[in-house]
């Protein structure tokens, strides 16, 4: 009998496939704890949700972990586009639904990764009510689902935006810090929503014993970013690929740290399996701290063959873009490092690998 070729997790994106193969061999992530378990992933067609699904599937193929992966998604069409032939392998199943309503699934669930969320800054401004309600009501439905299933572990994907605007002398920000958020700004719908959900998660852990852990993600990018992603890093990469100057609509003085997708997924799984219930963990590469303007210049310097430059076009209605206030926010990931995690990819390499992956995505039309 002729052997069928094995079905890879990301055959159309060799850069992402390489990341997945490297990640499942990462000794810091205890994949053996998931052997024979069922993992339910919300936001499964988003950047990080999809990579969690593919990483667990890759662990099955490479390590024989026999994890059943449930990809919770609103659109089967999008799920089929994101996962392709992987859905025919037997270890990844699409569960259709929406976190805005009660989650219905009759089978057993051991672990839950909750990543469904609004992600567009413009959406936060144009649809602040929906941004808040999806965060709070949606997470309530997922937490109730976890309580019903008596899940062994629950990971909520939060954001550095819970720190708001730090004080000028804040320095490195650990998980105990609370910055300033103006609740009367509609852009705060995302930040305040994340804060409220973190409190809801901690409350479910305390009152009902749901083992919730929280990953506070810095801005994260890498292989697997869709070509038309609207976030700033993707816009910069598209400019390089299309040989167009990078146009900034602010002075670019905001400073942040970043994290590569593979490193973030490793952190997320480690927090899920080894983190403390009711606790939050900053997820960032502390060596990547850079301003937006300097990052734009880094892209120009990294892709010199594109011959592009940084220009500035400061609009009168900058608030309509949904940008955060100007700030310096550098997360301290010491608590995560203490679990055994370490970042592997520097900022320049993040852009090189992201660009190679996005170029593949652009050619394939995904």
Short mmCIF file of C-alpha atoms in Angstrom, two decimals, residues 2-366:
data_model
loop_
_atom_site.label_atom_id
_atom_site.label_comp_id
_atom_site.label_asym_id
_atom_site.label_seq_id
_atom_site.Cartn_x
_atom_site.Cartn_y
_atom_site.Cartn_z
CA UNK A 2 1.34 3.43 -0.95
CA UNK A 3 2.05 5.67 2.03
CA UNK A 4 0.13 8.95 1.99
CA UNK A 5 2.25 12.10 2.44
CA UNK A 6 1.96 13.52 5.93
CA UNK A 7 -0.21 16.61 6.31
CA UNK A 8 1.83 19.52 7.63
CA UNK A 9 0.36 22.29 9.76
CA UNK A 10 1.42 25.21 7.55
CA UNK A 11 2.50 23.90 4.14
CA UNK A 12 1.97 27.22 2.34
CA UNK A 13 4.18 29.15 4.79
CA UNK A 14 7.61 27.51 5.18
CA UNK A 15 8.74 30.15 7.69
CA UNK A 16 5.82 29.44 9.99
CA UNK A 17 6.25 25.69 9.52
CA UNK A 18 9.87 26.00 10.61
CA UNK A 19 8.76 27.97 13.69
CA UNK A 20 6.21 25.29 14.60
CA UNK A 21 8.75 22.49 14.26
CA UNK A 22 11.23 24.40 16.43
CA UNK A 23 8.63 25.26 19.05
CA UNK A 24 7.41 21.72 19.68
CA UNK A 25 11.01 20.72 20.40
CA UNK A 26 11.39 23.55 22.94
CA UNK A 27 12.23 21.79 26.20
CA UNK A 28 10.86 24.71 28.26
CA UNK A 29 7.29 23.94 27.19
CA UNK A 30 5.94 20.76 28.86
CA UNK A 31 3.94 19.37 25.93
CA UNK A 32 3.84 16.01 27.72
CA UNK A 33 1.36 17.54 30.20
CA UNK A 34 -1.10 17.84 27.31
CA UNK A 35 -0.76 14.25 26.14
CA UNK A 36 -4.20 12.82 25.42
CA UNK A 37 -5.90 16.06 26.52
CA UNK A 38 -8.53 18.16 24.73
CA UNK A 39 -7.77 21.86 24.24
CA UNK A 40 -10.48 24.37 23.29
CA UNK A 41 -9.22 27.56 21.57
CA UNK A 42 -11.37 30.67 21.05
CA UNK A 43 -10.31 33.21 18.46
CA UNK A 44 -8.85 30.20 16.68
CA UNK A 45 -8.59 31.88 13.28
CA UNK A 46 -6.73 34.92 14.65
CA UNK A 47 -2.96 35.27 14.58
CA UNK A 48 -2.15 33.74 17.97
CA UNK A 49 -5.18 31.46 18.23
CA UNK A 50 -4.33 29.85 14.90
CA UNK A 51 -0.72 29.37 15.96
CA UNK A 52 -1.77 27.70 19.20
CA UNK A 53 -3.94 25.29 17.18
CA UNK A 54 -1.14 24.58 14.69
CA UNK A 55 1.47 24.21 17.44
CA UNK A 56 -0.60 21.61 19.27
CA UNK A 57 -1.24 19.78 16.00
CA UNK A 58 2.49 19.90 15.22
CA UNK A 59 3.19 18.43 18.65
CA UNK A 60 0.91 15.53 17.74
CA UNK A 61 2.75 14.87 14.48
CA UNK A 62 6.29 15.30 15.81
CA UNK A 63 5.98 14.24 19.46
CA UNK A 64 2.99 11.88 19.36
CA UNK A 65 1.11 13.79 22.05
CA UNK A 66 -2.39 12.83 20.81
CA UNK A 67 -3.95 16.19 21.74
CA UNK A 68 -7.46 16.84 20.49
CA UNK A 69 -7.70 20.47 19.38
CA UNK A 70 -11.05 22.24 19.18
CA UNK A 71 -10.87 25.42 17.08
CA UNK A 72 -13.81 27.64 18.07
CA UNK A 73 -14.65 29.97 15.18
CA UNK A 74 -17.54 32.00 13.79
CA UNK A 75 -16.88 31.15 10.14
CA UNK A 76 -16.22 27.68 8.76
CA UNK A 77 -15.08 29.27 5.51
CA UNK A 78 -12.36 31.24 7.30
CA UNK A 79 -11.40 28.23 9.40
CA UNK A 80 -10.97 26.15 6.27
CA UNK A 81 -8.85 28.89 4.72
CA UNK A 82 -6.65 29.18 7.83
CA UNK A 83 -6.24 25.46 8.53
CA UNK A 84 -6.69 23.87 5.10
CA UNK A 85 -5.99 20.12 4.87
CA UNK A 86 -5.11 20.05 8.56
CA UNK A 87 -8.83 19.71 9.22
CA UNK A 88 -8.77 16.35 7.44
CA UNK A 89 -6.12 14.90 9.74
CA UNK A 90 -8.44 14.03 12.63
CA UNK A 91 -6.77 15.87 15.50
CA UNK A 92 -8.16 19.36 14.76
CA UNK A 93 -11.90 19.98 14.75
CA UNK A 94 -13.76 23.22 14.04
CA UNK A 95 -16.51 24.09 16.52
CA UNK A 96 -18.73 26.83 15.12
CA UNK A 97 -20.09 29.48 17.44
CA UNK A 98 -19.71 32.98 18.83
CA UNK A 99 -18.58 34.02 22.31
CA UNK A 100 -21.35 36.64 22.28
CA UNK A 101 -23.72 33.77 23.06
CA UNK A 102 -23.68 30.63 25.19
CA UNK A 103 -21.01 28.19 24.06
CA UNK A 104 -22.42 24.80 23.13
CA UNK A 105 -20.19 21.76 22.92
CA UNK A 106 -21.16 18.40 24.41
CA UNK A 107 -17.74 16.77 24.57
CA UNK A 108 -15.06 16.80 27.24
CA UNK A 109 -12.67 19.77 27.50
CA UNK A 110 -9.47 19.80 29.60
CA UNK A 111 -7.88 23.16 28.75
CA UNK A 112 -9.15 26.44 27.31
CA UNK A 113 -7.17 29.19 25.58
CA UNK A 114 -9.35 32.30 25.23
CA UNK A 115 -8.03 34.59 22.52
CA UNK A 116 -11.20 35.93 20.87
CA UNK A 117 -11.14 39.73 20.96
CA UNK A 118 -11.46 42.88 18.91
CA UNK A 119 -7.98 43.83 17.63
CA UNK A 120 -8.33 46.90 15.39
CA UNK A 121 -7.60 50.33 16.87
CA UNK A 122 -10.02 51.93 14.42
CA UNK A 123 -12.71 49.48 15.54
CA UNK A 124 -12.17 50.44 19.20
CA UNK A 125 -13.05 54.03 18.24
CA UNK A 126 -15.89 53.33 15.80
CA UNK A 127 -17.48 50.52 17.87
CA UNK A 128 -16.56 51.12 21.51
CA UNK A 129 -19.78 49.58 22.88
CA UNK A 130 -19.25 46.36 20.93
CA UNK A 131 -15.58 46.31 21.97
CA UNK A 132 -16.54 46.41 25.66
CA UNK A 133 -19.44 43.97 25.43
CA UNK A 134 -17.47 41.40 23.43
CA UNK A 135 -14.70 41.55 26.02
CA UNK A 136 -16.87 41.30 29.12
CA UNK A 137 -19.92 39.30 28.03
CA UNK A 138 -17.90 37.11 25.68
CA UNK A 139 -15.39 36.19 28.37
CA UNK A 140 -18.22 35.56 30.82
CA UNK A 141 -19.58 32.93 28.42
CA UNK A 142 -16.16 31.32 28.06
CA UNK A 143 -15.59 31.29 31.83
CA UNK A 144 -19.00 29.70 32.39
CA UNK A 145 -18.09 27.10 29.77
CA UNK A 146 -14.83 26.39 31.64
CA UNK A 147 -16.74 26.08 34.91
CA UNK A 148 -19.25 23.69 33.34
CA UNK A 149 -16.49 21.52 31.86
CA UNK A 150 -14.39 21.64 35.08
CA UNK A 151 -11.39 22.62 32.97
CA UNK A 152 -7.92 21.82 34.31
CA UNK A 153 -6.54 25.10 32.98
CA UNK A 154 -7.76 28.36 31.42
CA UNK A 155 -5.59 31.00 29.73
CA UNK A 156 -6.88 34.49 29.00
CA UNK A 157 -4.98 36.56 26.43
CA UNK A 158 -4.82 40.08 27.79
CA UNK A 159 -2.74 43.04 26.69
CA UNK A 160 -0.12 45.56 27.80
CA UNK A 161 -2.94 48.09 27.37
CA UNK A 162 -4.20 47.27 30.87
CA UNK A 163 -1.32 49.48 32.08
CA UNK A 164 -2.82 52.51 30.35
CA UNK A 165 -0.46 55.48 30.15
CA UNK A 166 2.45 54.92 32.54
CA UNK A 167 4.01 57.75 34.52
CA UNK A 168 7.13 59.26 32.96
CA UNK A 169 9.27 57.74 35.71
CA UNK A 170 7.57 54.33 35.69
CA UNK A 171 10.65 52.47 34.42
CA UNK A 172 10.24 48.75 33.77
CA UNK A 173 6.63 47.78 34.40
CA UNK A 174 5.85 44.59 36.29
CA UNK A 175 2.47 42.95 36.86
CA UNK A 176 1.72 44.98 40.00
CA UNK A 177 1.75 48.32 38.17
CA UNK A 178 -1.42 50.23 37.27
CA UNK A 179 -1.13 53.23 34.98
CA UNK A 180 -3.71 55.85 34.04
CA UNK A 181 -6.65 55.24 31.70
CA UNK A 182 -9.19 57.98 30.95
CA UNK A 183 -12.56 56.17 31.05
CA UNK A 184 -14.24 58.99 29.11
CA UNK A 185 -12.12 58.39 26.00
CA UNK A 186 -13.84 55.92 23.65
CA UNK A 187 -10.38 54.52 22.73
CA UNK A 188 -10.32 53.28 26.33
CA UNK A 189 -13.05 50.76 25.46
CA UNK A 190 -10.35 48.19 24.71
CA UNK A 191 -8.09 48.95 27.67
CA UNK A 192 -10.88 49.19 30.22
CA UNK A 193 -12.51 46.09 28.75
CA UNK A 194 -9.29 44.13 29.24
CA UNK A 195 -8.99 45.39 32.82
CA UNK A 196 -12.54 44.41 33.67
CA UNK A 197 -12.09 40.97 32.12
CA UNK A 198 -8.91 40.37 34.10
CA UNK A 199 -10.85 41.15 37.27
CA UNK A 200 -13.63 38.81 36.12
CA UNK A 201 -11.07 36.05 35.51
CA UNK A 202 -9.50 36.54 38.94
CA UNK A 203 -12.98 36.51 40.48
CA UNK A 204 -13.89 33.20 38.79
CA UNK A 205 -10.60 31.76 40.06
CA UNK A 206 -11.30 32.92 43.63
CA UNK A 207 -15.03 32.21 43.88
CA UNK A 208 -15.50 29.18 41.61
CA UNK A 209 -12.04 27.67 41.46
CA UNK A 210 -11.66 28.07 37.71
CA UNK A 211 -7.85 27.84 37.19
CA UNK A 212 -7.47 31.05 35.19
CA UNK A 213 -4.04 32.36 34.19
CA UNK A 214 -3.52 35.65 32.32
CA UNK A 215 -0.97 36.46 29.62
CA UNK A 216 -0.43 40.21 29.21
CA UNK A 217 0.92 40.34 25.69
CA UNK A 218 3.06 43.10 24.28
CA UNK A 219 2.53 43.78 20.57
CA UNK A 220 3.30 40.46 18.94
CA UNK A 221 4.17 39.66 15.35
CA UNK A 222 6.07 37.19 13.21
CA UNK A 223 5.50 34.38 10.75
CA UNK A 224 1.80 33.85 10.13
CA UNK A 225 0.78 37.51 9.99
CA UNK A 226 -1.72 37.97 7.16
CA UNK A 227 -0.64 40.21 4.32
CA UNK A 228 -3.43 42.74 4.87
CA UNK A 229 -3.08 42.93 8.67
CA UNK A 230 -3.76 46.54 9.70
CA UNK A 231 -1.33 46.81 12.60
CA UNK A 232 1.71 49.06 12.41
CA UNK A 233 4.34 46.34 12.07
CA UNK A 234 2.47 44.81 9.12
CA UNK A 235 2.07 48.21 7.48
CA UNK A 236 5.82 48.77 7.75
CA UNK A 237 6.58 45.35 6.24
CA UNK A 238 4.12 45.90 3.38
CA UNK A 239 5.84 49.18 2.62
CA UNK A 240 9.15 47.32 2.31
CA UNK A 241 7.66 44.55 0.17
CA UNK A 242 5.85 47.05 -2.09
CA UNK A 243 8.79 49.52 -2.08
CA UNK A 244 6.70 52.39 -0.72
CA UNK A 245 7.86 54.99 1.79
CA UNK A 246 6.66 54.53 5.37
CA UNK A 247 4.28 57.38 6.24
CA UNK A 248 3.81 58.07 9.96
CA UNK A 249 0.68 59.91 11.14
CA UNK A 250 2.20 60.71 14.56
CA UNK A 251 5.67 61.85 15.58
CA UNK A 252 6.45 58.21 16.39
CA UNK A 253 7.82 58.86 19.88
CA UNK A 254 5.80 56.13 21.59
CA UNK A 255 8.16 53.42 22.88
CA UNK A 256 7.15 49.79 23.36
CA UNK A 257 8.71 46.34 23.56
CA UNK A 258 7.63 43.52 21.25
CA UNK A 259 7.52 39.74 21.06
CA UNK A 260 7.91 37.23 18.23
CA UNK A 261 4.90 34.99 17.60
CA UNK A 262 6.73 31.70 18.25
CA UNK A 263 8.09 33.04 21.53
CA UNK A 264 4.64 34.32 22.53
CA UNK A 265 2.97 30.95 21.86
CA UNK A 266 5.67 29.20 23.90
CA UNK A 267 4.99 31.66 26.74
CA UNK A 268 1.24 31.19 26.51
CA UNK A 269 1.42 27.42 26.74
CA UNK A 270 3.91 27.60 29.59
CA UNK A 271 1.65 29.99 31.53
CA UNK A 272 -1.37 27.75 30.86
CA UNK A 273 0.42 24.68 32.19
CA UNK A 274 2.76 26.05 34.84
CA UNK A 275 1.41 29.49 35.78
CA UNK A 276 -0.24 30.38 39.07
CA UNK A 277 -4.04 30.46 39.12
CA UNK A 278 -5.39 34.00 39.27
CA UNK A 279 -2.02 35.51 38.29
CA UNK A 280 -0.93 37.60 35.31
CA UNK A 281 2.34 37.34 33.37
CA UNK A 282 3.89 39.94 31.09
CA UNK A 283 4.88 38.44 27.73
CA UNK A 284 7.55 40.46 25.95
CA UNK A 285 11.13 40.39 24.75
CA UNK A 286 12.71 43.02 26.97
CA UNK A 287 15.54 43.54 24.47
CA UNK A 288 13.19 44.89 21.76
CA UNK A 289 12.25 48.24 23.33
CA UNK A 290 12.08 50.84 20.54
CA UNK A 291 10.10 53.90 19.43
CA UNK A 292 7.71 53.75 16.48
CA UNK A 293 9.87 56.18 14.50
CA UNK A 294 13.04 54.21 15.18
CA UNK A 295 11.27 50.98 14.29
CA UNK A 296 10.19 52.49 10.97
CA UNK A 297 13.80 53.45 10.30
CA UNK A 298 14.93 49.95 11.31
CA UNK A 299 12.65 48.51 8.62
CA UNK A 300 14.10 50.90 6.02
CA UNK A 301 17.64 49.89 7.03
CA UNK A 302 16.83 46.18 7.18
CA UNK A 303 15.29 46.12 3.70
CA UNK A 304 17.73 48.46 1.97
CA UNK A 305 16.99 46.91 -1.42
CA UNK A 306 13.48 48.43 -1.19
CA UNK A 307 14.97 51.94 -1.24
CA UNK A 308 12.29 53.37 1.06
CA UNK A 309 12.32 56.21 3.59
CA UNK A 310 10.32 57.40 6.61
CA UNK A 311 8.08 60.42 6.07
CA UNK A 312 5.62 62.20 8.36
CA UNK A 313 2.04 63.29 7.61
CA UNK A 314 0.41 64.54 10.80
CA UNK A 315 -3.40 64.83 10.36
CA UNK A 316 -5.62 67.26 12.24
CA UNK A 317 -7.96 64.43 13.34
CA UNK A 318 -5.35 61.98 14.67
CA UNK A 319 -7.82 60.66 17.28
CA UNK A 320 -9.89 59.09 14.49
CA UNK A 321 -7.01 56.69 13.82
CA UNK A 322 -7.50 55.14 17.25
CA UNK A 323 -3.86 55.52 18.28
CA UNK A 324 -2.89 55.31 21.93
CA UNK A 325 -1.57 58.44 23.67
CA UNK A 326 2.18 58.99 23.32
CA UNK A 327 4.01 57.00 26.00
CA UNK A 328 7.00 54.91 26.97
CA UNK A 329 5.92 51.44 28.11
CA UNK A 330 8.53 48.76 28.72
CA UNK A 331 7.26 45.55 30.28
CA UNK A 332 9.25 43.52 32.77
CA UNK A 333 8.90 39.81 31.95
CA UNK A 334 10.88 38.54 34.97
CA UNK A 335 7.89 36.60 36.33
CA UNK A 336 7.60 34.72 33.03
CA UNK A 337 11.36 34.14 32.85
CA UNK A 338 11.12 32.51 36.28
CA UNK A 339 8.83 29.85 34.78
CA UNK A 340 11.66 28.85 32.43
CA UNK A 341 10.72 30.88 29.33
CA UNK A 342 13.20 32.83 27.27
CA UNK A 343 12.78 34.78 24.01
CA UNK A 344 14.67 33.51 20.98
CA UNK A 345 14.15 36.14 18.27
CA UNK A 346 15.53 39.69 18.13
CA UNK A 347 13.63 42.58 16.54
CA UNK A 348 15.49 42.67 13.21
CA UNK A 349 15.04 38.91 12.79
CA UNK A 350 11.36 39.33 13.67
CA UNK A 351 10.96 41.67 10.71
CA UNK A 352 12.95 39.46 8.33
CA UNK A 353 10.93 36.35 9.17
CA UNK A 354 7.64 38.26 9.16
CA UNK A 355 8.39 39.72 5.74
CA UNK A 356 9.27 36.32 4.27
CA UNK A 357 6.05 34.87 5.67
CA UNK A 358 3.90 37.82 4.53
CA UNK A 359 5.42 37.61 1.05
CA UNK A 360 4.34 33.97 0.87
CA UNK A 361 0.88 34.94 2.13
CA UNK A 362 0.61 37.68 -0.51
CA UNK A 363 1.59 35.28 -3.29
CA UNK A 364 -0.88 32.64 -2.15
CA UNK A 365 -3.68 35.21 -1.87
CA UNK A 366 -4.43 34.40 1.77
#
